[in-house]
Short mmCIF file of C-alpha atoms in Angstrom, two decimals:
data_model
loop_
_atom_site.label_atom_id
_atom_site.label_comp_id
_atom_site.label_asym_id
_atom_site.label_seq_id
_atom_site.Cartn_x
_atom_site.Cartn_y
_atom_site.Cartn_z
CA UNK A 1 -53.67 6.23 -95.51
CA UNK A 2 -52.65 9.80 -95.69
CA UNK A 3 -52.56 11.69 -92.99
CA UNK A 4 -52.99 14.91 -91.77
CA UNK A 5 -49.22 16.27 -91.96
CA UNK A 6 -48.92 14.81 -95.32
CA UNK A 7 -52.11 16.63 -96.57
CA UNK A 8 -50.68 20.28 -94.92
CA UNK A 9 -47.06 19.58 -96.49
CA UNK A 10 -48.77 18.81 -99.79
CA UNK A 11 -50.78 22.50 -99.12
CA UNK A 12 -47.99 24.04 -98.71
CA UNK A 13 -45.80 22.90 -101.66
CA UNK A 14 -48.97 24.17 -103.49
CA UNK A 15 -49.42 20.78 -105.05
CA UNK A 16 -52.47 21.38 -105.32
CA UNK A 17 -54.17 18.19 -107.98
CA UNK A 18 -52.28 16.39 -105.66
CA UNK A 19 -53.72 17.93 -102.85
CA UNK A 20 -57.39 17.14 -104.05
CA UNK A 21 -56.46 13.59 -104.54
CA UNK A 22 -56.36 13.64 -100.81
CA UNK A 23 -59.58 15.16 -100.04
CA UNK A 24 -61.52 11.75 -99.69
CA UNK A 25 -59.33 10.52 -97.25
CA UNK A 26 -59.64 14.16 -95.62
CA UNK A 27 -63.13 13.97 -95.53
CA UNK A 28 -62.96 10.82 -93.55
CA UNK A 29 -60.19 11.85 -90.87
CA UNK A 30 -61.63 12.05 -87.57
CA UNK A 31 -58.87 11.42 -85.17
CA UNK A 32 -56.59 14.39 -84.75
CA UNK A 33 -53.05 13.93 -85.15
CA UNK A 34 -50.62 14.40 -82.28
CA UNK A 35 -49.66 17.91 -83.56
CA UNK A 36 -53.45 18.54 -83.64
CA UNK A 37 -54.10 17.72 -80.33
CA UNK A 38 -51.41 19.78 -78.41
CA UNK A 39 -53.05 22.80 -80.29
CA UNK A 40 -54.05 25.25 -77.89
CA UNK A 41 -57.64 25.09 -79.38
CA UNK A 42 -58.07 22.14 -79.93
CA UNK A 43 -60.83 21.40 -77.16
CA UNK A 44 -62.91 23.46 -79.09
CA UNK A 45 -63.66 20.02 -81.36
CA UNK A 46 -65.26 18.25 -78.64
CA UNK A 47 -67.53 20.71 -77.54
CA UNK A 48 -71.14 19.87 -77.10
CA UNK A 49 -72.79 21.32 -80.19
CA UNK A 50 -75.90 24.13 -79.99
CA UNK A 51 -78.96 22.95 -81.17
CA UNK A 52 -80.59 25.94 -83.75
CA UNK A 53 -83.32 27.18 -82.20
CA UNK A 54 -86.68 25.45 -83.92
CA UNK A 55 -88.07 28.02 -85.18
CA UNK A 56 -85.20 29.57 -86.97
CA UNK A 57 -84.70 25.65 -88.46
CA UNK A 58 -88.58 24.93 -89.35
CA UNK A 59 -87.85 28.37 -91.46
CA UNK A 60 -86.09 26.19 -93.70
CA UNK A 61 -88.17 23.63 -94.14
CA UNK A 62 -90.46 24.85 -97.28
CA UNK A 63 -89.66 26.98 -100.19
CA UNK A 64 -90.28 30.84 -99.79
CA UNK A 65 -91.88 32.90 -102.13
CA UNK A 66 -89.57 33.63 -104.99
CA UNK A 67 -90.81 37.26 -105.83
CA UNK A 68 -90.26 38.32 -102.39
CA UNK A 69 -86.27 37.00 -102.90
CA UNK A 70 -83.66 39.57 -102.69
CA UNK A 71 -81.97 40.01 -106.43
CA UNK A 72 -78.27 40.08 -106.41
CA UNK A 73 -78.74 43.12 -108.69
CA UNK A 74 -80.23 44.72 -105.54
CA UNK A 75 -77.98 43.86 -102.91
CA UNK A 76 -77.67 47.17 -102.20
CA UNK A 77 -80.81 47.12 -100.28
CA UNK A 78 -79.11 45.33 -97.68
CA UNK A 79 -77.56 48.85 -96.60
CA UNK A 80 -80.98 50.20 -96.26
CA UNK A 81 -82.53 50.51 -92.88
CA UNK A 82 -85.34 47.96 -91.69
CA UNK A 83 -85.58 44.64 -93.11
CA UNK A 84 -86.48 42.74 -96.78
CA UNK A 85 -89.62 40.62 -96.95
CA UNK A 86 -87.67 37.46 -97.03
CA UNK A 87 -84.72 37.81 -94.08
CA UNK A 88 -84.64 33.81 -93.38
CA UNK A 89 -85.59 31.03 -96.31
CA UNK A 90 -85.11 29.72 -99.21
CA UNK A 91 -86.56 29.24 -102.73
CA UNK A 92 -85.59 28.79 -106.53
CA UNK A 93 -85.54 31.99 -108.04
CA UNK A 94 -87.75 32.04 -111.72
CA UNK A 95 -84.65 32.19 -113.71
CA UNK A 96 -83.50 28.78 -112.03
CA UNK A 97 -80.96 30.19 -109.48
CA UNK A 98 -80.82 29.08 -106.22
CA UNK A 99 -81.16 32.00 -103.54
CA UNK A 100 -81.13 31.61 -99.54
CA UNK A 101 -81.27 34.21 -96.71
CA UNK A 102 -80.61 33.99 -92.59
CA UNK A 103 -80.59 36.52 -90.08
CA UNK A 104 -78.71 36.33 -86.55
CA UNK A 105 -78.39 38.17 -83.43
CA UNK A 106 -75.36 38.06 -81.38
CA UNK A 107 -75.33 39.74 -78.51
CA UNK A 108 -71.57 38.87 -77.30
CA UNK A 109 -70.04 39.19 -80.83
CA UNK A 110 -68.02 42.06 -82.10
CA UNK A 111 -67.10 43.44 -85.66
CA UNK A 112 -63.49 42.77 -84.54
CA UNK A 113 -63.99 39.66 -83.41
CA UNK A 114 -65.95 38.70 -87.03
CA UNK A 115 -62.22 40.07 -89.14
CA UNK A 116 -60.09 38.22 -87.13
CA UNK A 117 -62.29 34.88 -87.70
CA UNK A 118 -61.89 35.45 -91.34
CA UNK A 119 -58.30 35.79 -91.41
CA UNK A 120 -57.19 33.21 -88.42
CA UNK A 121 -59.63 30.48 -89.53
CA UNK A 122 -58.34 29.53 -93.09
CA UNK A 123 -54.80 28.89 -91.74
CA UNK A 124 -55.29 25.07 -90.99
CA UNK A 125 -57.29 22.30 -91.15
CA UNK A 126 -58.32 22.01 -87.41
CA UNK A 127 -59.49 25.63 -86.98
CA UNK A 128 -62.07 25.45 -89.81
CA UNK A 129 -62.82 22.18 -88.06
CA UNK A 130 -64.03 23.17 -84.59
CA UNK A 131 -66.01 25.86 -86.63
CA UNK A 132 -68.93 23.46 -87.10
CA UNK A 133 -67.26 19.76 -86.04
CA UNK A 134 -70.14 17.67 -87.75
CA UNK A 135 -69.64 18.85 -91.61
CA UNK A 136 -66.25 20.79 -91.97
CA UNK A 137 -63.76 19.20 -92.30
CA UNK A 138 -60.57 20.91 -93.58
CA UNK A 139 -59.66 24.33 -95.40
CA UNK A 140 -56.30 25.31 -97.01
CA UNK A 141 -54.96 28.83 -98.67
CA UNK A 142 -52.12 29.52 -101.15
CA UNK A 143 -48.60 30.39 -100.05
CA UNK A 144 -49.04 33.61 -101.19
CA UNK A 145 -52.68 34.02 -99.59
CA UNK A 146 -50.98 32.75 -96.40
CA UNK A 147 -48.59 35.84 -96.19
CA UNK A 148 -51.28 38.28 -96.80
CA UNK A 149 -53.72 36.89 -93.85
CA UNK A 150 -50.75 37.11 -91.66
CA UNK A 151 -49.41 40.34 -92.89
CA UNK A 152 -49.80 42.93 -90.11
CA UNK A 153 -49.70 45.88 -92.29
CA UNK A 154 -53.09 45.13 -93.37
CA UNK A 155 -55.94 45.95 -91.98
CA UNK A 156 -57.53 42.61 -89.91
CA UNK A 157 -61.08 43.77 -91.80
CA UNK A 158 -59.04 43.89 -95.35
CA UNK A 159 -56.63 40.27 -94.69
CA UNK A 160 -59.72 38.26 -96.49
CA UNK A 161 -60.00 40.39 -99.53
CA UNK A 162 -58.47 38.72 -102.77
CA UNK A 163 -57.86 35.65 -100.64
CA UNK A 164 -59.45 32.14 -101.67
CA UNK A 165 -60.32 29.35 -99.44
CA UNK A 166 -60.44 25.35 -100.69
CA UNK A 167 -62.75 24.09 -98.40
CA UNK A 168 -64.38 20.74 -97.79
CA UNK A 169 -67.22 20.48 -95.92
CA UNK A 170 -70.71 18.73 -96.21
CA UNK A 171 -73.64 20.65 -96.82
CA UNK A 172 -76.40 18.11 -96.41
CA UNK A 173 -75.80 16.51 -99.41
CA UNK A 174 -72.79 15.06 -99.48
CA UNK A 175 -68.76 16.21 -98.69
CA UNK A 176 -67.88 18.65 -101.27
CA UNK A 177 -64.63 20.78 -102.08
CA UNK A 178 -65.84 24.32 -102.18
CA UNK A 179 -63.38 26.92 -103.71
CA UNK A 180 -64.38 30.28 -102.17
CA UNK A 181 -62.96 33.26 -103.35
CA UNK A 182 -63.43 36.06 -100.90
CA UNK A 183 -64.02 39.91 -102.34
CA UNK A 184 -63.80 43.43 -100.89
CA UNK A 185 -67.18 45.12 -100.49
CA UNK A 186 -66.60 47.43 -103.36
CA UNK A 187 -65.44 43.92 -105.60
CA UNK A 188 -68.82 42.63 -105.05
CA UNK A 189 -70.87 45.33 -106.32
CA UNK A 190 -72.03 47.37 -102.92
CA UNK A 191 -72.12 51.11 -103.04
CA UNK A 192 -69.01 52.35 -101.09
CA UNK A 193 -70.75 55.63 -100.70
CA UNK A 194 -73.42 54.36 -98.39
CA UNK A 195 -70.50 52.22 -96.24
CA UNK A 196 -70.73 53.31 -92.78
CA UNK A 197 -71.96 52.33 -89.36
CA UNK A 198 -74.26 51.52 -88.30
CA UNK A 199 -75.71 50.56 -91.39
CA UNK A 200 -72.26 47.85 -92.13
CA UNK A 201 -70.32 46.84 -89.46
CA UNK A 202 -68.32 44.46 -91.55
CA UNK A 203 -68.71 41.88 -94.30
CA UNK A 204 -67.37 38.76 -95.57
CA UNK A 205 -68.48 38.20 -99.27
CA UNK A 206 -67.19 36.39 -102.25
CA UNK A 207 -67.92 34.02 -104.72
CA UNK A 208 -67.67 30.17 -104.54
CA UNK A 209 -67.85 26.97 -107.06
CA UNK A 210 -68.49 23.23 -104.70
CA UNK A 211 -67.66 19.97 -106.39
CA UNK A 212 -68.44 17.09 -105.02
CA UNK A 213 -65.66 14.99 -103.64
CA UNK A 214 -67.64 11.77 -105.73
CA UNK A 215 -67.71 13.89 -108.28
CA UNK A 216 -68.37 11.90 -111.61
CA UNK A 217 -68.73 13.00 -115.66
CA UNK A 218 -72.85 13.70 -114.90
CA UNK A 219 -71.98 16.04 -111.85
CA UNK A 220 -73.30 19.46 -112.46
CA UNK A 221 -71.96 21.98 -110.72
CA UNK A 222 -72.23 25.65 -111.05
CA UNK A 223 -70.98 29.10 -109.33
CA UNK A 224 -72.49 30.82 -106.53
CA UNK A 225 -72.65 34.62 -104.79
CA UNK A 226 -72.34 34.41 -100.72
CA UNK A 227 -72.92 37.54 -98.31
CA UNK A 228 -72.15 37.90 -94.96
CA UNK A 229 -73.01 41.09 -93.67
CA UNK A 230 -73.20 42.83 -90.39
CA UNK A 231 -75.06 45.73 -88.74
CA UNK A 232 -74.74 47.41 -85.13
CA UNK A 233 -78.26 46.83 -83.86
CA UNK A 234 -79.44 47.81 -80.04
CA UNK A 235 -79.65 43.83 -79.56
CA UNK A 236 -76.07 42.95 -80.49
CA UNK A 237 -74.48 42.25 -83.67
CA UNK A 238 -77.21 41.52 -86.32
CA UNK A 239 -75.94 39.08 -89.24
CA UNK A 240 -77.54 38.64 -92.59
CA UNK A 241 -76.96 35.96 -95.17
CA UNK A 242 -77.83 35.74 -98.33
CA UNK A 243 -76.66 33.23 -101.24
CA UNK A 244 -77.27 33.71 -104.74
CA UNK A 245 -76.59 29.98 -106.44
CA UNK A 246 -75.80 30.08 -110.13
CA UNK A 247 -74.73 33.44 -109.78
CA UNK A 248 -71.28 34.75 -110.51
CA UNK A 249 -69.62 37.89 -110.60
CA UNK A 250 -68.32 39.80 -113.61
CA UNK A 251 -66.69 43.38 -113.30
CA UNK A 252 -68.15 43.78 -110.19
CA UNK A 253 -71.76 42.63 -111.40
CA UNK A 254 -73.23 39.28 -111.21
CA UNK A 255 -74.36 37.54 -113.92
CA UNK A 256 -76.54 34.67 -113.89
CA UNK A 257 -74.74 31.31 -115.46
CA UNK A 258 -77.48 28.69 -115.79
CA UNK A 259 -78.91 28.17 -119.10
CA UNK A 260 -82.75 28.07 -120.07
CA UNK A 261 -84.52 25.71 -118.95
CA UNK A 262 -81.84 25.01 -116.00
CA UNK A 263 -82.62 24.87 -112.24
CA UNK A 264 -80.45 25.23 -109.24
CA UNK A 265 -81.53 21.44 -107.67
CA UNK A 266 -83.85 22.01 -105.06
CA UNK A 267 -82.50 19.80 -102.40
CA UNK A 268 -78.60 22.38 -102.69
CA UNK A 269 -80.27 25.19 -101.67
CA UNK A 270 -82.37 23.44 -98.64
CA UNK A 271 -79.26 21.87 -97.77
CA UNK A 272 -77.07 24.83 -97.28
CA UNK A 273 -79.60 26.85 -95.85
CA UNK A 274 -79.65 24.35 -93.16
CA UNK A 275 -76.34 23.93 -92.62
CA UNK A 276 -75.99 27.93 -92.79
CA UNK A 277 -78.56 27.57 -89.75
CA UNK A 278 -76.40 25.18 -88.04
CA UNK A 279 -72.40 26.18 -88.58
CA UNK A 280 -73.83 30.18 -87.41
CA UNK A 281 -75.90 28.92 -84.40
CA UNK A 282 -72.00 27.18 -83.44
CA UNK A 283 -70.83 30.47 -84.60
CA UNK A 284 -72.25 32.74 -81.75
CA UNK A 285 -71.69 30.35 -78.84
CA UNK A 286 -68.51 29.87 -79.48
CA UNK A 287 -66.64 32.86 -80.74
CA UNK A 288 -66.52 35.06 -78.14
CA UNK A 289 -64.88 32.07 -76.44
CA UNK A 290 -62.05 31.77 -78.63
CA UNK A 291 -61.18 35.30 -79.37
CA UNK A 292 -60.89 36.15 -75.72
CA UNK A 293 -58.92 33.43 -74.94
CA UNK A 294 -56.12 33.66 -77.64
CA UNK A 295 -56.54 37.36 -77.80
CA UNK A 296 -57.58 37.97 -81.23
CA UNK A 297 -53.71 36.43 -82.44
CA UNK A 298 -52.88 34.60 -85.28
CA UNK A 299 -50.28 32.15 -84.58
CA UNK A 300 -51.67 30.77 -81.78
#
């Protein structure tokens, strides 16, 4: 059986079909290796793991209405003051696409705090890991993508931008390998003009294509839009999601992929609006945790 080195060696040569070849046996590694274990953050694995609240789960549990869905053609609403009529669901939109929204408080969670996760995370497997221990497990980056997340010329908030993430993680239906390639704001189609506090504290958007790791020749699979964006509120740091499935972007717009007649399957977008419940309840308990106690460094 592989193991863990072998799979970050093979990451790093940039082997990458070999690399996927591995991701099965990935998916299945539970047992840190020895190198794992003396990491300094490693602990962070075993933790007991937040329940969501309820309430913010039993959101989840039926479709919303799909006229009140925010458009990725209108993202730009999300830099308006107040809220949309749909801040937390999930529906199919009428042209077949897939959309999801969450909203978050947290009260001991910085903007700073949020670029550093983006840029220290994708670095190895076992920090993507103790993200959300039940469904993630592993994450590489380029060579090339390496040096620019550790490159301290750049701003921590900017690292992420142009930088893609190969991810595997389970979404409630099944492990999948989830290429995520992250954008600047202005990349993604927001108005840089209205791009100020305390309307944005910070962001992390892109756009992503999953396959699943049983992938066979009747798999469908299809692009999707992610936004993570953050305001200063009175409460604390107030995150809002939304996902736009069957969605990609082109010249800075997004254009919708499905054909007629084509749906985003229902069961995708419940799942990863659950999960996106689940991984960002994990999110705000333990954050604060880890940046204080390696400082907000990289190479720890």
């Amino acid at each position: 059986m592989a193991t863990s080195e072998t799979l970050r060696e093979l990451a790093v040569q940039q082997t990458y079909t070999e690399y996927l070849a591995h991701t099965k046996v990935k998916a299945s590694l539970l047992e840190l290796t020895k190198e794992e274990r003396a990491r300094p953050f490693a602990k962070y694995l075993f933790d007991e793991i937040p329940q969501p609240d309820p309430k913010a789960m039993a959101v989840m549990d039926q479709p919303c209405d799909p006229d009140k869905a925010l458009l990725p053609e209108d993202m730009n609403r999300l830099l308006d003051p107040g809220y949309l009529e749909v801040e937390a669901g999930w529906c199919i939109l009428r042209n077949g696409a897939g959309f999801i929204a969450n909203k978050s408080v947290y009260p001991d969670v910085t903007a700073d705090m949020i670029d550093w996760w983006f840029a220290w995370h994708p670095l190895e497997d076992l920090r993507y890991r103790i993200w959300y221990p039940p469904q993630h497990a592993g994450i590489m980056v380029s060579p090339e993508n390496r040096k620019r997340l550790l490159d301290e010329s750049i701003p921590m908030s900017q690292r992420n931008w142009g930088v893609t993430h190969h991810v595997t993680e389970n979404c409630n239906c099944g492990m999948d390998n989830v290429d995520i390639h992250f954008k600047s704001p202005e990349d993604f189609g927001f108005d840089m003009a209205r791009w100020k506090r305390p309307a944005v504290a910070t962001v992390a958007c892109g756009q992503g294509w999953a396959v699943s790791v049983n992938k066979t020749d009747d798999s469908v699979t299809a692009p999707a839009m992610m936004c993570h964006i953050f305001r200063e509120t009175p409460q604390g740091l107030e995150h809002r999601t939304r996902f736009w499935m069957g969605y990609r972007l082109v010249g800075k717009r997004p254009e919708l992929t499905l054909p007629p007649g084509v749906r985003v399957p229902a069961e995708s977008v419940q799942g990863l609006a659950r999960h996106n419940v689940s991984e960002f309840t994990r999110y705000a308990q333990f954050l604060p945790r880890i940046y204080t106690e390696l400082g907000g460094k990289m190479l720890a």
